[in-house]
XYZ file of C-alpha atoms in Angstrom:
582
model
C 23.108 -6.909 20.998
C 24.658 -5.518 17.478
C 26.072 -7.208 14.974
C 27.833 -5.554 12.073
C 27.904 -7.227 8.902
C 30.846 -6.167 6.436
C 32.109 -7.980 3.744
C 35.811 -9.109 3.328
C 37.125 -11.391 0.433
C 35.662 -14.351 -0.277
C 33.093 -13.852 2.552
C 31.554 -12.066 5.545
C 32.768 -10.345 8.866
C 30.524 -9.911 12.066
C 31.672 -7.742 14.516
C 29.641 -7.736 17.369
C 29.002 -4.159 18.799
C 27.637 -2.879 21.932
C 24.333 -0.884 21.944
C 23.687 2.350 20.680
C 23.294 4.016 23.508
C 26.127 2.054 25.623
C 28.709 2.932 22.951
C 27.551 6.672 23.255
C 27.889 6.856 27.072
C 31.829 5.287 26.651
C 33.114 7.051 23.847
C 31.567 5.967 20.074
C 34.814 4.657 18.530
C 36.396 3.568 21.449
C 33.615 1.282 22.643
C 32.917 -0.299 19.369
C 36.962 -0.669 18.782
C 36.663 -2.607 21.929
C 34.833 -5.182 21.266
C 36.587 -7.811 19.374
C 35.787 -9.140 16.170
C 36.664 -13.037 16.742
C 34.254 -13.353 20.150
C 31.966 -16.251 20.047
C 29.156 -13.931 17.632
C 31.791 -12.643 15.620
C 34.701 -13.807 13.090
C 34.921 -14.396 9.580
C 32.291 -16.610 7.829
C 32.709 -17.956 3.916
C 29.754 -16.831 1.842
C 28.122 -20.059 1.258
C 28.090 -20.619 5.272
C 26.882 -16.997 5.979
C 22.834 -18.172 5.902
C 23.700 -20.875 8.548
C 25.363 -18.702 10.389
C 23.346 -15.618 10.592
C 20.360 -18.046 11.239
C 22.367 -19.699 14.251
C 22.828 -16.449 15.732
C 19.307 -14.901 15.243
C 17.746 -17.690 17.261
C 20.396 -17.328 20.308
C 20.993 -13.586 20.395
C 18.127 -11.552 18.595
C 20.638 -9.210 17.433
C 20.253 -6.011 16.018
C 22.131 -6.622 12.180
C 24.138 -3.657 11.246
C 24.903 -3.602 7.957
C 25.716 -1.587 4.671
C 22.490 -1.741 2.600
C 19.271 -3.779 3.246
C 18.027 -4.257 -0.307
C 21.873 -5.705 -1.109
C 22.333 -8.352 1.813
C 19.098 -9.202 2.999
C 17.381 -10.752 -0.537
C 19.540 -13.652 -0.548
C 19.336 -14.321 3.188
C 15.935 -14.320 2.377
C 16.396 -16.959 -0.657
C 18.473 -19.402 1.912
C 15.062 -19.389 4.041
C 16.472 -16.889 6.581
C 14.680 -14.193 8.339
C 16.234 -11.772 10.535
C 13.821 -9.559 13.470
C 16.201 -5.848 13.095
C 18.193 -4.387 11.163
C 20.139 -0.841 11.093
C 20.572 0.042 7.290
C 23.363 2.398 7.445
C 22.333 3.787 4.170
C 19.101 4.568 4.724
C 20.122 5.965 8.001
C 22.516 8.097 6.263
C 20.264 10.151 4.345
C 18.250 10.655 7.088
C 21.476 11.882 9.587
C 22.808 13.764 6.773
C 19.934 16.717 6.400
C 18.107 16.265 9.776
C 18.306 19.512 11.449
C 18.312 18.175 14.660
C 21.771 16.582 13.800
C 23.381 19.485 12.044
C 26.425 19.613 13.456
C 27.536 16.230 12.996
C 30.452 14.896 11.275
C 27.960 12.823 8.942
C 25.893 16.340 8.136
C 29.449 18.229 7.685
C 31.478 16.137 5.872
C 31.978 16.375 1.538
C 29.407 14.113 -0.395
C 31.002 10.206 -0.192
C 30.165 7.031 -1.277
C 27.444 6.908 1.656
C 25.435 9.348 -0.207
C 24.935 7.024 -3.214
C 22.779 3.791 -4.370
C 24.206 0.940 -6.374
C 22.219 2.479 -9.050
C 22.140 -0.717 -11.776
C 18.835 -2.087 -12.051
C 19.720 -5.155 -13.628
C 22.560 -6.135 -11.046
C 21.501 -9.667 -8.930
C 22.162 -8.672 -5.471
C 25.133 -11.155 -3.083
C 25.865 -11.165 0.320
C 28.931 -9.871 -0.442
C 27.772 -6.353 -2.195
C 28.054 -3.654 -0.190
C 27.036 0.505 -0.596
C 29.954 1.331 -2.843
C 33.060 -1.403 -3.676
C 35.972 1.026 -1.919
C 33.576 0.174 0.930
C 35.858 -2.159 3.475
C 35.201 -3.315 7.487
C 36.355 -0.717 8.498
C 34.924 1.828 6.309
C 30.887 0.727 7.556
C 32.402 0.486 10.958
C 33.230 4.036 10.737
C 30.252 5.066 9.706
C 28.228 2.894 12.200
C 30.510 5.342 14.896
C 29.627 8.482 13.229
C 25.995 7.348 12.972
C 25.498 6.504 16.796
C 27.343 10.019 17.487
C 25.272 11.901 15.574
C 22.099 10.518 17.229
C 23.402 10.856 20.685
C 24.576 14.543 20.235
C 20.919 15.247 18.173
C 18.790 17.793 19.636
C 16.077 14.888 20.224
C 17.853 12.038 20.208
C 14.743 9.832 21.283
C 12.904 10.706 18.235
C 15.538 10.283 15.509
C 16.545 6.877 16.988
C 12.550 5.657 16.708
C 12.684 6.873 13.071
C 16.013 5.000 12.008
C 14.476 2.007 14.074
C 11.326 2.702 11.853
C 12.778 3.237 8.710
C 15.395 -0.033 8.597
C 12.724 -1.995 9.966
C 10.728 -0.526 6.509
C 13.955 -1.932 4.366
C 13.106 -5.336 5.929
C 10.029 -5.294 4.825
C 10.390 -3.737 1.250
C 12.458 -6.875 1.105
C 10.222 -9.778 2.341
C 7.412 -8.128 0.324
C 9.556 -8.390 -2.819
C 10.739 -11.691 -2.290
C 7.327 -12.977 -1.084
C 5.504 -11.242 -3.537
C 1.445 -10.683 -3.990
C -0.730 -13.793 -4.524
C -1.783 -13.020 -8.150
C -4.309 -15.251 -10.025
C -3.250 -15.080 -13.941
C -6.505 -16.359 -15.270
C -8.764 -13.669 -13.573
C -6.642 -11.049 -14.849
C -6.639 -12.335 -17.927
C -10.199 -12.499 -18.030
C -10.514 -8.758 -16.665
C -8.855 -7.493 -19.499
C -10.567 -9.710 -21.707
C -13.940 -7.910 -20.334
C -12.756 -4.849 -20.380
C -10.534 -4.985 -23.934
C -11.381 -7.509 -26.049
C -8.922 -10.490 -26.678
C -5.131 -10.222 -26.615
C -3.716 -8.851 -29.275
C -1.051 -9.515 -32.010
C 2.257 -7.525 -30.370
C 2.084 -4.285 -31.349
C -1.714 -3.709 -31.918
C -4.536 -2.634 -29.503
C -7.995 -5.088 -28.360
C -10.557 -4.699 -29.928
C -12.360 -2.180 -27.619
C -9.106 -0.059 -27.885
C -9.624 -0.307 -31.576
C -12.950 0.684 -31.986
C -12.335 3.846 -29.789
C -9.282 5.089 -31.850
C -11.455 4.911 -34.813
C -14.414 6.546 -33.342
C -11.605 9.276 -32.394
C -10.350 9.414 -35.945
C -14.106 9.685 -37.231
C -14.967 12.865 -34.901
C -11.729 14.739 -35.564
C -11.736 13.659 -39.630
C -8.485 12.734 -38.913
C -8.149 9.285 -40.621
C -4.286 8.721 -39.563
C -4.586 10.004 -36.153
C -2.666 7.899 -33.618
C -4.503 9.160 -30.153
C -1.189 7.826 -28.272
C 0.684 10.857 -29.852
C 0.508 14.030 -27.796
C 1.322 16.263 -30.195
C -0.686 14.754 -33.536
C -3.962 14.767 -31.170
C -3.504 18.169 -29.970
C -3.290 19.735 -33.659
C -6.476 16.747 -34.841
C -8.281 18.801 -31.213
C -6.961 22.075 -32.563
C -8.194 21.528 -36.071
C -11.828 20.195 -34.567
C -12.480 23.686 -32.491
C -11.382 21.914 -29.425
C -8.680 24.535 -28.143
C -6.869 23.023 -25.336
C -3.324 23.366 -24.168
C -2.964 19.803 -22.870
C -5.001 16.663 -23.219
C -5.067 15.495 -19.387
C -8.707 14.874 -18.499
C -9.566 17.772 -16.212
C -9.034 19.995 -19.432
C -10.758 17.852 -21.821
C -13.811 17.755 -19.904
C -14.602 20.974 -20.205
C -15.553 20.936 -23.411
C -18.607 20.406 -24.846
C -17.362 18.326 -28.659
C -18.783 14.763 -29.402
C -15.250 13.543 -29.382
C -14.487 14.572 -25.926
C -16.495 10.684 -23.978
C -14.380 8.146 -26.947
C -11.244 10.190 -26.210
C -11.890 9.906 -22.097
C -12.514 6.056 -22.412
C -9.888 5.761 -24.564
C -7.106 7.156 -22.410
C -8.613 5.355 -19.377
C -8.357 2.090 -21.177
C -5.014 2.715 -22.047
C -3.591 3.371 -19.170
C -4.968 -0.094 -17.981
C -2.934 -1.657 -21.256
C 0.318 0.321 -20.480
C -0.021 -0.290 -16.613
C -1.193 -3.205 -15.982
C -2.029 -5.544 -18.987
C -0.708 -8.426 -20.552
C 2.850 -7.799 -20.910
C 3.104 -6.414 -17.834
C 1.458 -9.473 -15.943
C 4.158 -11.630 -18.243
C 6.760 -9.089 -16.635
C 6.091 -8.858 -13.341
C 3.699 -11.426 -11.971
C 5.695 -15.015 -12.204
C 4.401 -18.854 -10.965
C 5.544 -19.577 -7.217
C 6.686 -23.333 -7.035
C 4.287 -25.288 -4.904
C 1.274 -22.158 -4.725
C -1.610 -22.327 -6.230
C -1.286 -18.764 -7.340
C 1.468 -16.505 -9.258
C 2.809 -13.807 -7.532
C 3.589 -10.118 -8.092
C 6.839 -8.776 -7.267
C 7.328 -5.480 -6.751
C 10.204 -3.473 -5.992
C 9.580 -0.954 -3.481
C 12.146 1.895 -3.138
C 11.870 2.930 1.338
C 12.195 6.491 1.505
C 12.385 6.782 -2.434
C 9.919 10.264 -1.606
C 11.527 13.109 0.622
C 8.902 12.737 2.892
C 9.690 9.516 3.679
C 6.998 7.713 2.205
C 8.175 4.687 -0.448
C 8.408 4.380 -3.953
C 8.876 1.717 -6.704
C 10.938 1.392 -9.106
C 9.427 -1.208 -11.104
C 5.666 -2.602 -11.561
C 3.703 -0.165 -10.327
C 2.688 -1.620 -7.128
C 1.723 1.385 -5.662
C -1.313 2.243 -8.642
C -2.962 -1.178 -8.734
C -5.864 0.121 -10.416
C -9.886 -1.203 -8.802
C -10.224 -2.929 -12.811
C -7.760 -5.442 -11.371
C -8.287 -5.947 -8.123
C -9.938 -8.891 -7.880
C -6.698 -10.802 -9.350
C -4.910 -10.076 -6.362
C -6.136 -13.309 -4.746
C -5.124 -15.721 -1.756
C -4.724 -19.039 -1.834
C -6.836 -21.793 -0.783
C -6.941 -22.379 2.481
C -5.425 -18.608 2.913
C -7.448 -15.086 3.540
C -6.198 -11.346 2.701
C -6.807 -8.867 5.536
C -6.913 -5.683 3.758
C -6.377 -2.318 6.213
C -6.291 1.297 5.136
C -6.286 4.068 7.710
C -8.934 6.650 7.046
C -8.041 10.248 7.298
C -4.352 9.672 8.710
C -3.305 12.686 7.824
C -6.360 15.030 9.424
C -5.163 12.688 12.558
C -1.853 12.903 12.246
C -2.141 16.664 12.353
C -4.257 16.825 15.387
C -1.396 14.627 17.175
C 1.452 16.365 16.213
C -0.396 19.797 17.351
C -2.282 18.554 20.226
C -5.601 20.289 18.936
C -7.983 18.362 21.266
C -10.637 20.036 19.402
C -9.741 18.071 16.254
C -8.947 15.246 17.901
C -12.657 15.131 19.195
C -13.941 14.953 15.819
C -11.843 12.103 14.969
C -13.241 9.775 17.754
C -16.424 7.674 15.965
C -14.029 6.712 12.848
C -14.961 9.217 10.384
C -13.227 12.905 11.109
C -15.022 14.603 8.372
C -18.403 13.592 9.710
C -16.862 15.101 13.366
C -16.078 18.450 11.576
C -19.807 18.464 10.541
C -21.391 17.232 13.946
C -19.353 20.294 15.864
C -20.724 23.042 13.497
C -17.879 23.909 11.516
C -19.075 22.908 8.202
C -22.729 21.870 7.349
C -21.662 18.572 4.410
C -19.480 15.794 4.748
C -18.008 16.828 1.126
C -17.106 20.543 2.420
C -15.809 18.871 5.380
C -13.423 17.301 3.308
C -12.587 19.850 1.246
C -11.996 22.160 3.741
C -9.767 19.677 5.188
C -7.691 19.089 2.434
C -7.541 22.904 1.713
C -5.735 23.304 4.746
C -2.875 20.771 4.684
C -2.598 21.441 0.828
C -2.243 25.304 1.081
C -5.581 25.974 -1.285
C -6.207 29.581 -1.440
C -8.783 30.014 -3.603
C -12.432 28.248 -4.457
C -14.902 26.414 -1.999
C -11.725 25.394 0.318
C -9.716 28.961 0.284
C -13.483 29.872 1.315
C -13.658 27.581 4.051
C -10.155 27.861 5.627
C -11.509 30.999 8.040
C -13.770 28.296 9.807
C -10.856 26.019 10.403
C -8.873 28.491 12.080
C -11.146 29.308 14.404
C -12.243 26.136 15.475
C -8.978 24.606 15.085
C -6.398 26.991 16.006
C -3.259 24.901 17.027
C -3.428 21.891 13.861
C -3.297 25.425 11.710
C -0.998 27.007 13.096
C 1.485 23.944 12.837
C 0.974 23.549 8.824
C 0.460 27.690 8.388
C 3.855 28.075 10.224
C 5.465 25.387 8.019
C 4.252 27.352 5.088
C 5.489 30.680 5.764
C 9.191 28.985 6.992
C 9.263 27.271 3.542
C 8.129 30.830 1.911
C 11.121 32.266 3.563
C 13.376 29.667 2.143
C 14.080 27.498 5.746
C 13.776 23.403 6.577
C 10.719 22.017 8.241
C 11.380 18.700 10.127
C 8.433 15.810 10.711
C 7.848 14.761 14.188
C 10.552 12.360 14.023
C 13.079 13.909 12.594
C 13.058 13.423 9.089
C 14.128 17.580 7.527
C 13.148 18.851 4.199
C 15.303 20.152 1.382
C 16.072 23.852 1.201
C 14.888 25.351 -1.754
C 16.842 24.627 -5.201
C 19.167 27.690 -6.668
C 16.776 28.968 -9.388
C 14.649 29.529 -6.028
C 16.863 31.784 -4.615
C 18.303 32.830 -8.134
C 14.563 34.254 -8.161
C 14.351 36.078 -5.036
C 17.641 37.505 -5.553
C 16.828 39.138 -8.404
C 13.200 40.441 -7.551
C 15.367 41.936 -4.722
C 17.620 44.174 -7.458
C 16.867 47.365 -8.138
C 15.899 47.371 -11.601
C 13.768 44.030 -10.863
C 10.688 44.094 -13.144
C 6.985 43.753 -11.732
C 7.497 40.105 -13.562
C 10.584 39.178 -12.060
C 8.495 40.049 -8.572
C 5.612 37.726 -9.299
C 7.714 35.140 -10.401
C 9.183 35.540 -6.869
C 6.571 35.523 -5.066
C 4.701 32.761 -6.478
C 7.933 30.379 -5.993
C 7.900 31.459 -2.983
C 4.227 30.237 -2.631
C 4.883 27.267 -4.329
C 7.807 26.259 -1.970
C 5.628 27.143 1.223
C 2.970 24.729 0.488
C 5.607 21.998 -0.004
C 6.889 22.377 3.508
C 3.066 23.111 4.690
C 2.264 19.709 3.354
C 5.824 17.784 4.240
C 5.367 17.902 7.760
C 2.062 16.074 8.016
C 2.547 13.698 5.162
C 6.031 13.210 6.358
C 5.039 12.029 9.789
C 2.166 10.296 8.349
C 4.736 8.225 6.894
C 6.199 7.737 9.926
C 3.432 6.252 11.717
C 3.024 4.459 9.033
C 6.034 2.931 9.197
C 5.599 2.107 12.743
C 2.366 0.375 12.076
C 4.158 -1.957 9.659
C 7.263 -2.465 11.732
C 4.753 -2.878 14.921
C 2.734 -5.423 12.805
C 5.479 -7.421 11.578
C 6.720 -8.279 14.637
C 3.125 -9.909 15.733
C 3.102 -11.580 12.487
C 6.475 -13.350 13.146
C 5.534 -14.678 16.424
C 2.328 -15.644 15.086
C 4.455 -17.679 12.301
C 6.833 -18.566 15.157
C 4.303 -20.296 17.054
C 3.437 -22.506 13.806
C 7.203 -23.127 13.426
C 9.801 -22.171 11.211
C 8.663 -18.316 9.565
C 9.859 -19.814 5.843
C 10.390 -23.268 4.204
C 14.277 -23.671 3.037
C 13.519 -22.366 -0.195
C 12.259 -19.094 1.307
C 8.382 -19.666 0.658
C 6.681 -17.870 3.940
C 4.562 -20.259 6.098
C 2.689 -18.056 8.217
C 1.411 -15.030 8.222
C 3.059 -11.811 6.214
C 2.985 -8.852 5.075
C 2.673 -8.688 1.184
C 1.558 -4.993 0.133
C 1.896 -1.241 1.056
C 0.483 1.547 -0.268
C 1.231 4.825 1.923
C -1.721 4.264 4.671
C -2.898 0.742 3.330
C -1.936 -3.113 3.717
C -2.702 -6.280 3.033
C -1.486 -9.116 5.153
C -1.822 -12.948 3.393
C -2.685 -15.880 6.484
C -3.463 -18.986 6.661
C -7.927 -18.707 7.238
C -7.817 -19.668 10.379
C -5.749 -17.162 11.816
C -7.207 -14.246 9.680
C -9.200 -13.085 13.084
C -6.273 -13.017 14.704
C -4.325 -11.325 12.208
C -7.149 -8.384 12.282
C -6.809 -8.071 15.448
C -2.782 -7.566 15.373
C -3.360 -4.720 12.358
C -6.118 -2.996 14.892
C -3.587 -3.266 17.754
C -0.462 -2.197 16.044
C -1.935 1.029 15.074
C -2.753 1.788 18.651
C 1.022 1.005 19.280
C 1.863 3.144 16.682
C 0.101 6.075 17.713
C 1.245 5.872 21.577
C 4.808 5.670 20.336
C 4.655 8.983 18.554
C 2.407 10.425 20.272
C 2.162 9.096 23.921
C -1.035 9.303 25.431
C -2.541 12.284 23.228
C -6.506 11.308 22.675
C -5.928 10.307 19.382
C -8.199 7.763 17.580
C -6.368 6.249 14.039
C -9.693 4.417 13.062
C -8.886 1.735 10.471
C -11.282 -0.073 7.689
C -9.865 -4.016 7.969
C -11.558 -6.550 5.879
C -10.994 -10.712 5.365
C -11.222 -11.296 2.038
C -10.659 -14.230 -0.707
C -9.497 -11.208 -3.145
C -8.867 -7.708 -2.689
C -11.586 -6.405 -5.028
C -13.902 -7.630 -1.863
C -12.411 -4.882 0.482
C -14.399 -2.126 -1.266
């Protein structure tokens, strides 16, 4: 069962709809007009009585919520303690329909750019129930696009994939949510004492620790630049320039090639600022806030679901996704509770061999570590070439150790090549790739083809054919690289979605998943970083809870994949903090 959630004044309306593929098979429109708006499930509900009401009909029905935008309607669901199983985010689904190639012809890919195609883009706005994708957005407007949306899958070239990724990606939007809302157990005083450690005291607002301090005057001392301020690009580059140190930038892979006494204070110096500006004390007094009743803070990010065009997420706020290892060990549970930390090793080496059906890669990633396979059938003699090699190949390196090593992968691995080397040379050529599921990538931006077009004129200089050429380059290892990392991101996403749904019936057997205030009781999901996440549980389930990350990757991998011999070997620890994960 469907139930589409619109908003009308003063309140709510839930239409109930008939299933995806039942409205397909009688007509799109027609079905869903059919089905009436005041049946028992449906109606008009007051804003303040929406919570019960959605709550009264998730424990009947299980229904699949349709509804405008996720990260608008579900947060303060979420703050009345209520929990929904599925979603469909139309928006979200949108984007995807929109460029997919295998729905190119429908009305959502044809039509002029509308209010679909856009965010509520105000960062300090306090999401309602009652906001929707855009406010000329009525009933009828996100039932329309609910029809055009279940027409475009049924008519898609694979309609079984791109209805998985949807399913995959709203279920992502549910989480991004409860993640947010729940937030990551933070302990304030170990993080204050990290920095402490690693900076010296707080300062004053406005100055640097101590440590920081120091290291800006040891700068100042090597260059004989007494005014320096090392957080100014430009004033260090001329203080390098005027010491002998010619560089064009100051990122660290350039600085470390030369050979100046000021070269190790400047390194540290940058490192420890980034730890300041990322993740120090005014950050921790922005983002990581006291949880009524827990013995710990928590962190709360904001992820952005699908904020990459590859699919995987984004933030746009905190930095959750570059926790740096200095701070680790603050992200702590709470008594009584355990972290089970998970990262997937190699997914995308594995990924690859699924999606190509090399059996001769997918050998070498049986044992849990592929690179060591590589090594153990003779293709490369280290673990570290193995790896280099690897990442050559779905990164389009042409030149060093990996360009070097590439040969040896194409012989011994001749279908995973051939899938990311075909990608390349349809991106050179200006065309779309498309991930296993679906999910299509740009075409190339008009200077592109502004480029080609004019190494393609007569008088086009030798320059103007280089330039060419290496956009063209450029573009082709973008697509080379956007169909593995895009469907990495889609089994990633099924892992998640797969896992959350053990986790609430886990919680479900304990009772209700969240106290009335919205506080999870049981286990949840509370981080994500592309192939990585941590899960916080009550200790005695954390075996349990292992178990149900190991298990949902299988899942994962059989529902992209089938039954290709595919291991997707995972590291899972129980830990007190995360720091103890390794």
């Amino acid at each position: 069962m469907r139930i589409l959630v619109s908003t009308v004044d003063g309140g709510a309306q839930l239409r109930p709809l008939p299933d995806s593929a039942e409205a397909g098979r009688e007509g799109g429109a027609g079905a869903a007009g059919r089905v009436a708006a005041d049946t028992p499930a449906g109606g008009t509900v007051p804003a303040a009585a929406l919570p019960g009401r959605v709550r009264e009909l998730e424990t009947a029905h299980r229904p699949r919520w349709v509804w405008a935008d996720t990260a608008s309607v579900y947060p303060p669901l979420l703050r009345a303690g209520v929990r929904v199983e599925r979603c469909q985010d139309l928006r979200l689904c949108h984007a995807i329909l929109r460029h997919a190639a295998a729905s190119a012809g429908s009305e959502i890919a044809t039509s002029p750019e509308g209010p679909w195609d856009h965010h509520p883009a105000d960062p300090d706005h306090e999401p309602t129930l009652l906001d929707a994708v855009a406010p000329e957005l009525g009933p009828e407007d996100v039932l329309a696009e609910q029809v055009r949306q279940d027409a475009a899958v049924e008519a898609a070239t694979e309609p079984g994939r791109l209805r998985l990724l949807l399913a995959a990606e709203s279920a992502g939007a549910l989480l991004a949510a409860e993640m947010a809302h729940d937030g990551l157990p933070w302990d304030r005083d170990v993080h204050d004492r990290l920095l402490t450690e690693l900076l010296g005291p707080r300062p004053a607002p406005g100055g640097r620790p101590p440590r920081v301090e120091a290291l800006a005057a040891e700068i100042r001392q090597h260059l004989d630049a007494p005014g320096l301020n090392p957080d100014s690009a430009p004033e260090l580059l001329r203080a390098l320039h005027s010491a002998g140190v010619e560089v064009a930038t100051t990122r660290k892979w350039e600085l470390v090639r030369h050979d100046h006494p000021v070269i190790p204070p400047l390194l540290e110096y940058k490192k420890l600022s980034r730890l300041l500006s990322a993740n120090g004390w005014a950050w921790m007094d922005t983002w990581v806030r006291p949880r009524p009743g827990a013995a710990r803070s928590r962190f709360h990010p904001d992820y952005v679901p699908g904020g990459v065009v590859t699919g995987r997420w984004a933030t746009s706020g905190g930095g959750a996704l570059q926790l740096p290892k200095q701070v680790r060990a603050a992200v702590a549970a709470d008594p009584g509770w355990r972290l089970v930390v998970a990262d997937a090793a190699q997914l995308e080496p594995r990924v690859l061999a699924a999606m190509s059906h090399d059996t001769a890669m997918a050998r070498a990633a049986q044992g849990g570590d592929l690179y060591q396979g590589l090594v153990d059938q003779g293709i490369v003699d280290t673990r570290a070439r193995a790896k280099v090699a690897m990442l050559g190949a779905l990164y389009g390196a042409t030149t060093g150790e990996a360009g070097q090593l590439m040969p040896r992968l194409l012989r011994a691995y001749p279908r995973a090549t051939a899938v990311v080397e075909d990608a390349a040379r349809t991106g050179e050529r200006g065309g779309v790739v498309s991930t296993w599921l679906g999910r299509t990538s740009p075409p190339p931006p008009e200077r592109w083809w502004e480029a080609r077009r004019r190494a393609a004129d007569a008088d086009a200089t030798g320059e103007d054919t280089r330039r060419a050429r290496q956009l063209a380059r450029d573009w082709g290892r973008f697509t080379r690289n956007f169909v593995v990392q895009g469907t990495a991101a889609e089994w990633a996403l099924c892992w998640m979605a797969e896992l959350r749904l053990r986790l609430r019936s886990m919680g479900a057997a304990r009772g209700d998943l969240s106290s009335p205030d919205g506080t999870a009781t049981g286990p949840h999901l509370v981080f994500f970083l592309h192939d990585e996440v941590i899960v916080h549980t009550p200790a005695e389930l954390a075996d349990d809870v292992a178990a149900a990350v190991r298990g949902s990757a299988a899942v994962a991998g059989r529902l992209l994949f089938g039954d290709f011999p595919v291991d997707f070997a995972l590291d899972v620890a129980v830990v007190e903090n995360y720091a103890q994960a390794g």
